XYZ file of C-alpha atoms in Angstrom:
527
model
C 22.801 20.439 -12.638
C 21.298 17.604 -14.623
C 17.853 16.862 -13.199
C 16.720 13.280 -13.621
C 13.316 13.095 -11.977
C 11.259 14.195 -8.985
C 11.206 12.499 -5.614
C 8.092 10.876 -4.133
C 7.723 14.034 -2.016
C 7.853 16.275 -5.086
C 11.278 17.915 -4.973
C 13.659 17.413 -7.923
C 16.370 14.760 -7.725
C 19.616 15.952 -9.256
C 21.655 13.702 -11.483
C 24.758 14.705 -9.555
C 25.142 16.066 -6.012
C 28.155 17.953 -4.692
C 29.252 19.653 -1.501
C 27.357 22.747 -2.668
C 24.070 20.870 -2.128
C 24.730 20.296 1.582
C 23.018 22.500 4.194
C 25.361 25.175 5.524
C 24.638 24.173 9.130
C 25.127 20.452 8.511
C 27.139 19.824 11.688
C 24.380 21.147 13.968
C 21.733 19.271 11.976
C 23.654 16.023 12.349
C 25.077 15.801 15.856
C 26.506 12.484 16.978
C 24.634 9.166 17.086
C 22.601 8.985 20.261
C 22.723 12.743 20.789
C 20.372 15.629 19.976
C 18.902 16.068 17.381
C 19.279 12.290 16.816
C 19.567 12.593 13.031
C 22.177 9.826 13.070
C 20.142 7.505 15.290
C 18.696 7.397 18.793
C 21.453 5.212 20.290
C 25.210 5.804 20.164
C 26.034 2.272 19.033
C 22.838 1.509 17.040
C 23.213 -1.970 15.466
C 26.895 -2.443 16.280
C 25.988 -3.891 19.691
C 22.698 -5.573 18.729
C 20.515 -5.628 15.613
C 17.042 -4.203 15.330
C 14.113 -6.212 16.698
C 12.837 -8.564 14.008
C 9.067 -8.814 14.109
C 6.665 -10.605 11.817
C 3.093 -9.309 11.722
C 0.875 -12.370 12.019
C -2.581 -13.394 13.090
C -5.470 -15.123 11.357
C -8.435 -17.354 12.048
C -8.671 -18.600 15.607
C -6.402 -17.836 18.537
C -5.158 -21.431 18.434
C -4.122 -21.176 14.764
C -2.354 -17.874 15.363
C -0.594 -19.279 18.419
C 0.824 -22.057 16.237
C 2.133 -19.467 13.754
C 3.766 -17.487 16.600
C 5.571 -20.575 17.847
C 6.765 -21.285 14.298
C 8.097 -17.717 13.958
C 9.838 -17.889 17.334
C 11.513 -21.152 16.321
C 12.608 -19.461 13.074
C 14.376 -16.743 15.053
C 11.963 -13.820 15.255
C 12.677 -11.576 18.243
C 9.238 -10.090 18.801
C 5.620 -10.897 18.011
C 3.292 -8.571 16.120
C -0.415 -9.370 16.354
C -2.918 -8.773 13.557
C -6.539 -8.656 14.715
C -9.591 -9.301 12.567
C -11.882 -6.444 11.587
C -14.640 -7.118 14.170
C -12.051 -7.048 16.976
C -10.565 -3.824 15.581
C -14.036 -2.263 15.599
C -14.964 -3.523 19.074
C -17.569 -6.112 18.059
C -17.877 -9.728 19.160
C -17.684 -12.490 16.563
C -21.381 -13.305 16.968
C -22.545 -9.737 16.372
C -24.515 -9.534 13.090
C -22.226 -6.745 11.864
C -19.240 -9.135 12.134
C -20.723 -11.673 9.716
C -18.270 -12.689 7.003
C -15.269 -10.957 8.585
C -14.401 -13.209 11.536
C -10.753 -14.289 11.403
C -10.259 -12.929 7.891
C -7.573 -10.207 8.167
C -6.313 -11.178 11.597
C -7.137 -13.203 14.670
C -10.559 -13.059 16.344
C -10.328 -12.081 20.024
C -13.618 -11.914 21.908
C -12.624 -12.452 25.539
C -9.872 -13.362 27.957
C -10.329 -17.006 26.949
C -9.212 -16.233 23.386
C -6.250 -14.225 24.688
C -5.164 -17.211 26.813
C -5.142 -19.404 23.714
C -3.370 -16.780 21.631
C -0.356 -16.665 23.959
C -0.387 -20.224 25.287
C 3.116 -21.444 26.219
C 4.741 -18.165 25.146
C 6.942 -16.564 27.850
C 5.447 -13.076 28.054
C 8.261 -11.820 30.277
C 10.795 -12.665 27.555
C 8.949 -11.777 24.336
C 8.178 -8.262 23.139
C 4.665 -8.103 21.705
C 3.276 -5.459 19.378
C -0.493 -5.281 18.870
C -1.927 -3.450 15.886
C -5.123 -2.287 17.525
C -6.430 1.252 17.861
C -9.924 2.178 19.066
C -10.063 -0.820 21.480
C -6.289 -0.798 22.076
C -6.668 -0.402 25.836
C -9.040 -3.388 25.951
C -6.593 -5.742 24.236
C -3.691 -4.479 26.350
C -5.623 -5.254 29.542
C -6.488 -8.750 28.291
C -2.782 -9.300 27.601
C -1.881 -8.068 31.082
C -4.514 -10.307 32.700
C -3.184 -13.380 30.887
C 0.373 -12.466 31.890
C -0.684 -12.123 35.544
C -2.367 -15.537 35.397
C 1.025 -16.909 34.338
C 2.875 -15.166 37.148
C 4.249 -12.323 35.000
C 3.620 -8.879 36.540
C 2.885 -5.791 34.464
C 6.304 -4.431 35.351
C 7.928 -7.267 33.361
C 5.924 -6.775 30.150
C 7.501 -5.287 27.033
C 5.620 -4.314 23.923
C 3.524 -1.772 22.074
C -0.102 -1.087 21.301
C -0.728 1.031 18.237
C -3.499 3.005 19.988
C -3.284 5.757 17.327
C -6.841 6.849 16.758
C -6.211 10.102 14.877
C -4.761 8.373 11.798
C -7.917 6.250 11.693
C -9.959 9.372 10.934
C -7.433 10.360 8.259
C -6.618 7.163 6.383
C -7.822 3.849 7.772
C -11.336 4.055 9.211
C -11.366 1.649 12.186
C -12.554 4.277 14.638
C -15.407 3.828 17.104
C -15.845 6.910 19.273
C -15.642 10.627 18.458
C -12.171 12.186 18.709
C -12.508 13.851 22.114
C -13.389 10.718 24.142
C -10.931 8.768 21.987
C -8.159 11.141 23.019
C -9.264 10.788 26.639
C -8.915 7.004 26.309
C -5.396 7.457 24.912
C -4.436 9.742 27.813
C -5.950 7.306 30.333
C -3.820 4.549 28.785
C -0.689 6.693 29.155
C -1.431 7.248 32.846
C -2.384 3.632 33.527
C 0.725 2.186 31.885
C 3.037 4.605 33.661
C 1.835 3.105 36.947
C 1.024 -0.487 36.015
C 2.970 -1.461 32.856
C 5.901 0.973 32.883
C 7.985 -0.623 30.106
C 5.090 -0.718 27.647
C 5.057 1.618 24.638
C 1.627 3.163 25.053
C 1.169 4.366 21.497
C 2.669 3.779 18.074
C 1.909 6.961 16.176
C 1.469 5.689 12.673
C 2.316 7.097 9.288
C 2.308 3.652 7.714
C -1.396 3.597 6.932
C -1.312 7.119 5.535
C 1.528 6.047 3.240
C -0.454 2.976 2.178
C -3.360 5.311 1.351
C -1.085 7.356 -0.916
C 0.774 9.867 1.286
C 4.179 11.011 0.076
C 7.167 10.601 2.429
C 6.917 14.273 3.444
C 3.169 13.954 4.075
C 3.705 10.726 5.983
C 6.045 12.241 8.553
C 4.318 15.645 8.649
C 0.860 14.290 9.443
C 2.239 11.631 11.790
C 4.262 14.116 13.825
C 1.325 16.548 13.863
C -0.778 13.762 15.371
C 2.040 13.151 17.854
C 1.829 16.784 18.921
C -1.910 16.343 19.508
C -1.334 13.295 21.727
C 1.281 15.174 23.736
C -1.165 18.037 24.248
C -3.914 15.626 25.312
C -1.629 14.026 27.888
C -0.522 17.409 29.228
C -4.161 18.526 29.468
C -4.868 15.381 31.506
C -2.264 16.511 34.028
C 0.681 14.345 33.002
C 4.199 15.769 32.898
C 5.905 15.553 29.513
C 8.896 13.569 30.737
C 6.586 11.096 32.492
C 4.984 9.820 29.280
C 7.022 11.009 26.281
C 9.779 8.362 26.658
C 7.140 5.670 25.979
C 5.880 7.232 22.743
C 6.840 5.332 19.610
C 6.175 5.699 15.897
C 5.403 3.463 12.930
C 6.499 4.225 9.370
C 6.573 2.572 5.972
C 9.673 1.667 3.977
C 9.262 2.047 0.208
C 11.504 0.933 -2.638
C 12.769 4.523 -3.141
C 15.662 3.751 -0.837
C 17.522 7.076 -0.739
C 14.438 9.171 -0.039
C 13.250 6.730 2.619
C 16.588 6.930 4.454
C 16.358 10.719 4.310
C 12.763 10.610 5.562
C 13.634 8.664 8.702
C 16.544 10.974 9.494
C 14.400 14.098 8.978
C 11.623 12.727 11.189
C 14.017 12.184 14.095
C 15.361 15.707 13.778
C 11.954 17.386 13.640
C 10.593 15.436 16.615
C 13.634 16.135 18.793
C 13.290 19.872 18.251
C 9.536 19.806 18.836
C 9.851 18.015 22.140
C 12.714 20.157 23.424
C 11.683 23.571 22.135
C 7.856 23.424 22.072
C 7.145 21.146 25.031
C 10.165 21.758 27.245
C 11.199 18.125 27.547
C 14.354 17.645 29.597
C 14.766 13.860 29.479
C 16.729 12.906 26.342
C 14.450 9.872 25.944
C 11.509 12.253 25.511
C 13.204 13.695 22.429
C 14.089 10.386 20.794
C 11.857 9.337 17.938
C 11.888 5.547 18.203
C 10.029 3.751 15.458
C 8.951 0.437 13.991
C 8.993 0.000 10.228
C 6.972 -2.218 7.926
C 7.814 -2.703 4.283
C 5.301 -1.232 1.845
C 2.384 -3.561 1.305
C 0.881 -1.188 -1.252
C 3.915 -1.713 -3.517
C 3.493 -5.491 -3.646
C 1.946 -6.971 -6.774
C -0.220 -10.022 -7.339
C 1.455 -10.309 -10.754
C 4.749 -12.246 -10.619
C 4.568 -12.300 -6.807
C 8.098 -13.685 -6.423
C 9.402 -10.281 -7.538
C 8.042 -8.998 -4.216
C 10.928 -10.802 -2.511
C 13.291 -8.344 -4.195
C 11.097 -5.352 -3.375
C 10.891 -6.342 0.283
C 14.667 -6.775 0.513
C 15.217 -3.251 -0.857
C 12.564 -1.815 1.444
C 14.035 -3.588 4.453
C 17.464 -2.243 3.514
C 16.019 1.299 3.468
C 14.566 0.837 6.961
C 17.860 -0.424 8.357
C 19.925 2.311 6.717
C 17.372 4.786 8.102
C 17.911 3.557 11.667
C 14.693 1.720 12.557
C 14.334 0.105 15.999
C 12.246 -2.818 14.773
C 11.184 -4.149 11.407
C 8.500 -6.281 9.813
C 9.205 -7.503 6.296
C 6.105 -8.369 4.289
C 5.693 -11.811 2.772
C 5.878 -12.021 -1.008
C 2.339 -13.419 -1.304
C 0.486 -10.764 0.728
C -0.921 -9.071 -2.377
C -2.858 -12.293 -2.958
C -3.893 -13.580 0.474
C -2.712 -14.101 4.022
C 0.908 -15.310 3.925
C 1.662 -18.993 3.990
C 4.050 -20.364 6.605
C 6.847 -20.677 4.040
C 6.342 -17.107 2.803
C 6.391 -15.732 6.350
C 9.622 -17.612 7.052
C 11.224 -16.245 3.865
C 10.266 -12.707 4.937
C 12.009 -13.242 8.264
C 15.034 -14.748 6.523
C 15.300 -11.506 4.516
C 15.889 -9.584 7.738
C 18.333 -12.188 8.986
C 20.405 -11.923 5.802
C 20.538 -8.138 6.218
C 21.560 -8.469 9.869
C 24.037 -11.326 9.698
C 25.397 -11.606 6.143
C 25.963 -7.931 5.299
C 28.153 -5.307 6.981
C 25.182 -3.049 7.811
C 25.627 -3.644 11.532
C 29.336 -2.814 11.523
C 28.970 0.978 11.618
C 26.435 3.610 12.650
C 24.553 5.694 10.070
C 26.674 4.835 7.005
C 25.032 7.529 4.839
C 25.978 10.442 7.110
C 27.671 13.150 5.077
C 26.428 11.753 1.769
C 25.772 14.664 -0.562
C 22.522 13.190 -1.854
C 21.145 11.866 1.458
C 21.953 15.024 3.441
C 20.411 17.201 0.730
C 17.311 14.998 0.590
C 17.040 14.976 4.386
C 16.991 18.781 4.390
C 14.442 18.840 1.541
C 12.071 16.443 3.274
C 12.504 18.235 6.591
C 11.537 21.578 5.006
C 8.544 20.073 3.179
C 7.296 18.278 6.300
C 7.646 21.355 8.517
C 5.708 23.414 5.956
C 2.901 20.820 5.964
C 2.864 20.742 9.773
C 2.452 24.514 9.771
C -0.531 24.148 7.431
C -2.043 21.642 9.887
C -1.419 24.075 12.750
C -3.117 26.855 10.766
C -6.372 24.928 11.254
C -5.880 25.140 15.040
C -4.778 21.575 15.722
C -4.457 18.189 14.062
C -8.016 17.380 15.160
C -9.336 20.601 13.620
C -7.481 19.817 10.401
C -8.950 16.296 10.390
C -12.433 17.756 10.813
C -11.759 20.070 7.874
C -10.621 17.083 5.824
C -7.202 18.630 5.183
C -4.926 15.608 5.634
C -7.320 13.232 3.893
C -7.664 15.563 0.931
C -3.900 16.027 0.575
C -3.302 12.262 0.692
C -6.070 11.538 -1.822
C -4.517 13.987 -4.273
C -1.168 12.225 -3.958
C -2.783 8.807 -4.348
C -4.590 9.947 -7.490
C -1.342 11.259 -8.970
C 0.425 7.957 -8.259
C -2.441 5.957 -9.801
C -2.303 8.089 -12.953
C 1.462 7.600 -13.219
C 1.093 3.824 -12.897
C -1.746 3.704 -15.415
C 0.297 5.682 -17.947
C 3.452 3.622 -17.197
C 5.277 6.839 -16.317
C 5.863 5.102 -12.962
C 7.287 1.663 -13.679
C 5.948 -1.279 -11.677
C 7.846 -4.391 -12.722
C 5.485 -7.170 -13.748
C 2.456 -4.865 -13.760
C 2.982 -2.241 -16.458
C 6.411 -3.327 -17.751
C 8.266 -6.636 -18.019
C 4.998 -8.578 -17.868
C 4.463 -12.259 -18.685
C 1.653 -13.742 -20.722
C 0.711 -16.382 -18.197
C 1.181 -16.401 -14.434
C 2.289 -19.522 -12.584
C -0.425 -21.025 -10.360
C -0.268 -20.122 -6.694
C -2.224 -21.679 -3.833
C -2.950 -19.032 -1.176
C -3.663 -19.615 2.490
C -7.426 -19.689 3.042
C -9.323 -19.047 6.267
C -11.953 -21.640 7.119
C -15.402 -19.961 7.117
C -16.440 -22.346 9.928
C -14.361 -20.182 12.300
C -17.247 -17.745 12.681
C -19.624 -20.438 13.920
C -16.965 -21.837 16.253
C -16.326 -18.399 17.769
C -20.078 -17.902 18.242
C -20.284 -21.252 20.070
C -17.384 -20.247 22.321
C -19.140 -16.992 23.165
C -22.387 -18.793 23.953
C -20.572 -21.126 26.362
C -18.737 -18.206 27.947
C -21.939 -16.284 28.614
C -23.631 -19.397 30.006
C -20.792 -20.278 32.375
C -19.688 -16.886 33.736
C -21.167 -14.986 36.680
C -23.641 -12.731 34.868
C -24.237 -10.535 37.930
C -20.509 -9.937 38.372
C -20.208 -8.942 34.705
C -23.168 -6.563 35.013
C -21.677 -4.911 38.107
C -18.289 -4.542 36.453
C -19.768 -3.014 33.307
C -21.789 -0.610 35.468
C -18.531 0.473 37.108
C -17.019 1.057 33.680
C -20.031 3.111 32.642
C -19.761 5.300 35.735
C -16.067 5.936 35.073
C -16.753 6.833 31.440
C -19.480 9.248 32.481
C -17.139 10.898 34.986
C -13.451 11.753 35.068
C -12.003 8.517 36.523
C -9.386 6.590 34.561
C -11.503 4.051 32.692
C -8.800 1.372 32.419
C -9.113 0.237 36.040
C -12.846 -0.658 35.907
C -12.336 -1.909 32.346
C -9.752 -4.399 33.609
C -12.163 -5.678 36.270
C -14.896 -6.152 33.660
C -12.541 -8.163 31.455
C -11.374 -10.185 34.468
C -15.046 -11.036 35.122
C -15.120 -12.365 31.516
C -16.927 -9.489 29.885
C -16.349 -9.611 26.146
C -14.567 -7.083 23.957
C -17.913 -6.232 22.359
C -19.600 -5.698 25.711
C -16.851 -3.400 26.988
C -16.777 -1.355 23.775
C -20.574 -1.375 23.647
C -20.736 0.157 27.134
C -18.413 2.952 26.036
C -20.434 3.433 22.827
C -23.533 4.016 24.921
C -21.766 6.738 26.908
C -19.522 8.369 24.297
C -21.430 7.676 21.091
C -20.151 6.706 17.636
C -18.139 8.893 15.294
C -19.352 9.520 11.774
C -17.289 11.600 9.324
C -20.087 14.153 9.047
C -20.176 14.685 12.831
C -18.915 17.943 14.307
C -17.033 18.026 17.588
């Protein structure tokens, strides 16, 4: 056959595909939509009865500013909120901590206490809106603040819908916003599983993320292999904590990227569902069909956006969003065209949402389930990616576990090699990036990005000073002592953590208490 080029995952793409390229056992690999192994989608009707959840990832500056953006997105028709937190919040530091200087409100919203969380969700009906929070090491802290604010507004935990990312293992591999060593971090994840099962039963307790690995340079096969290997580790941690697989597995969710390589991305999503279904049924003995369903959120590929000719990103995002929908995503965030330059403006964020709405309401994508099923090229690619991902997962398992492989630097090393290859291909123009290394213009049009007011840091520090002056300091000290005792023992830490936050302890104080007990993780540490 005439070979044209190689896929992102490294296997050759044929110029022509025929029936001979299909797997011999295609029928068993496919199944029906909503049935094992869920290759064709996790629900029988998929988008024919309702479209995917349209989310827009947003958050910047103060809680009040972000709240205004959320109301604007809700008015524009978004169906779920997705919160971006600033770097100090992601690392468990208060805005007035010296280490936070210069970063407050820059890449997301600054949340220091329950008072900020009240402002963030002011006048938003938390029993009607699904909220996703991209937060990892302190994920349980932000979830509890959200629950406390909901309770203050008469909304019980049983009525809350949403997701916390809470995926600490990928932080050691690709992103870096970890706090504690892996073992106590995994304990905190398992405690969150147990807490939410009892207190917030409709909440997705983890979003196991390949997105950030892909942004760091992982191929599609690496993205799903390392993500699912991390998923296996979380399942094992929950089982070791005494939870039954069918008690927590239905609330697991995943988070993947959608690139411009549309056919391979569709195949990737289908392969991931198939691998996970077999893992959960055959390796962990899951009986509940929901335990075997790989449900996932997708975000279009930020790393593929360019600062050059940024309007071209509108086209890229549309193609990427199309790949996610054809691949059967449950929710989608489409990046704004200006995100390679700065935080998105209100107009850019609205255009990104409109992209999803065009896909949902002006095309025929929602008329039928899994339109690529049986396609020679997509079925062949699905099998190729599945085989490559399984082989990589076996190499992870050869280290003992995903954590052992992380400690050995295996996943990070594999991703860095892929990223280096991609960079070389872009530099040599072997990989075409429109507007960057081909089809360039001599002079770019001026663009005025959204800028975050540096005075936010001082304002947040003033708010913290007032909070500490007004609250009951003895009550905070007692609550933090209770949290410390739980962390030193075997008690679920989320219950005393919630009481500390209710007493108006800050995010930094709660995370600082756990740091004192569990320590900090450094890449050179052994565990």
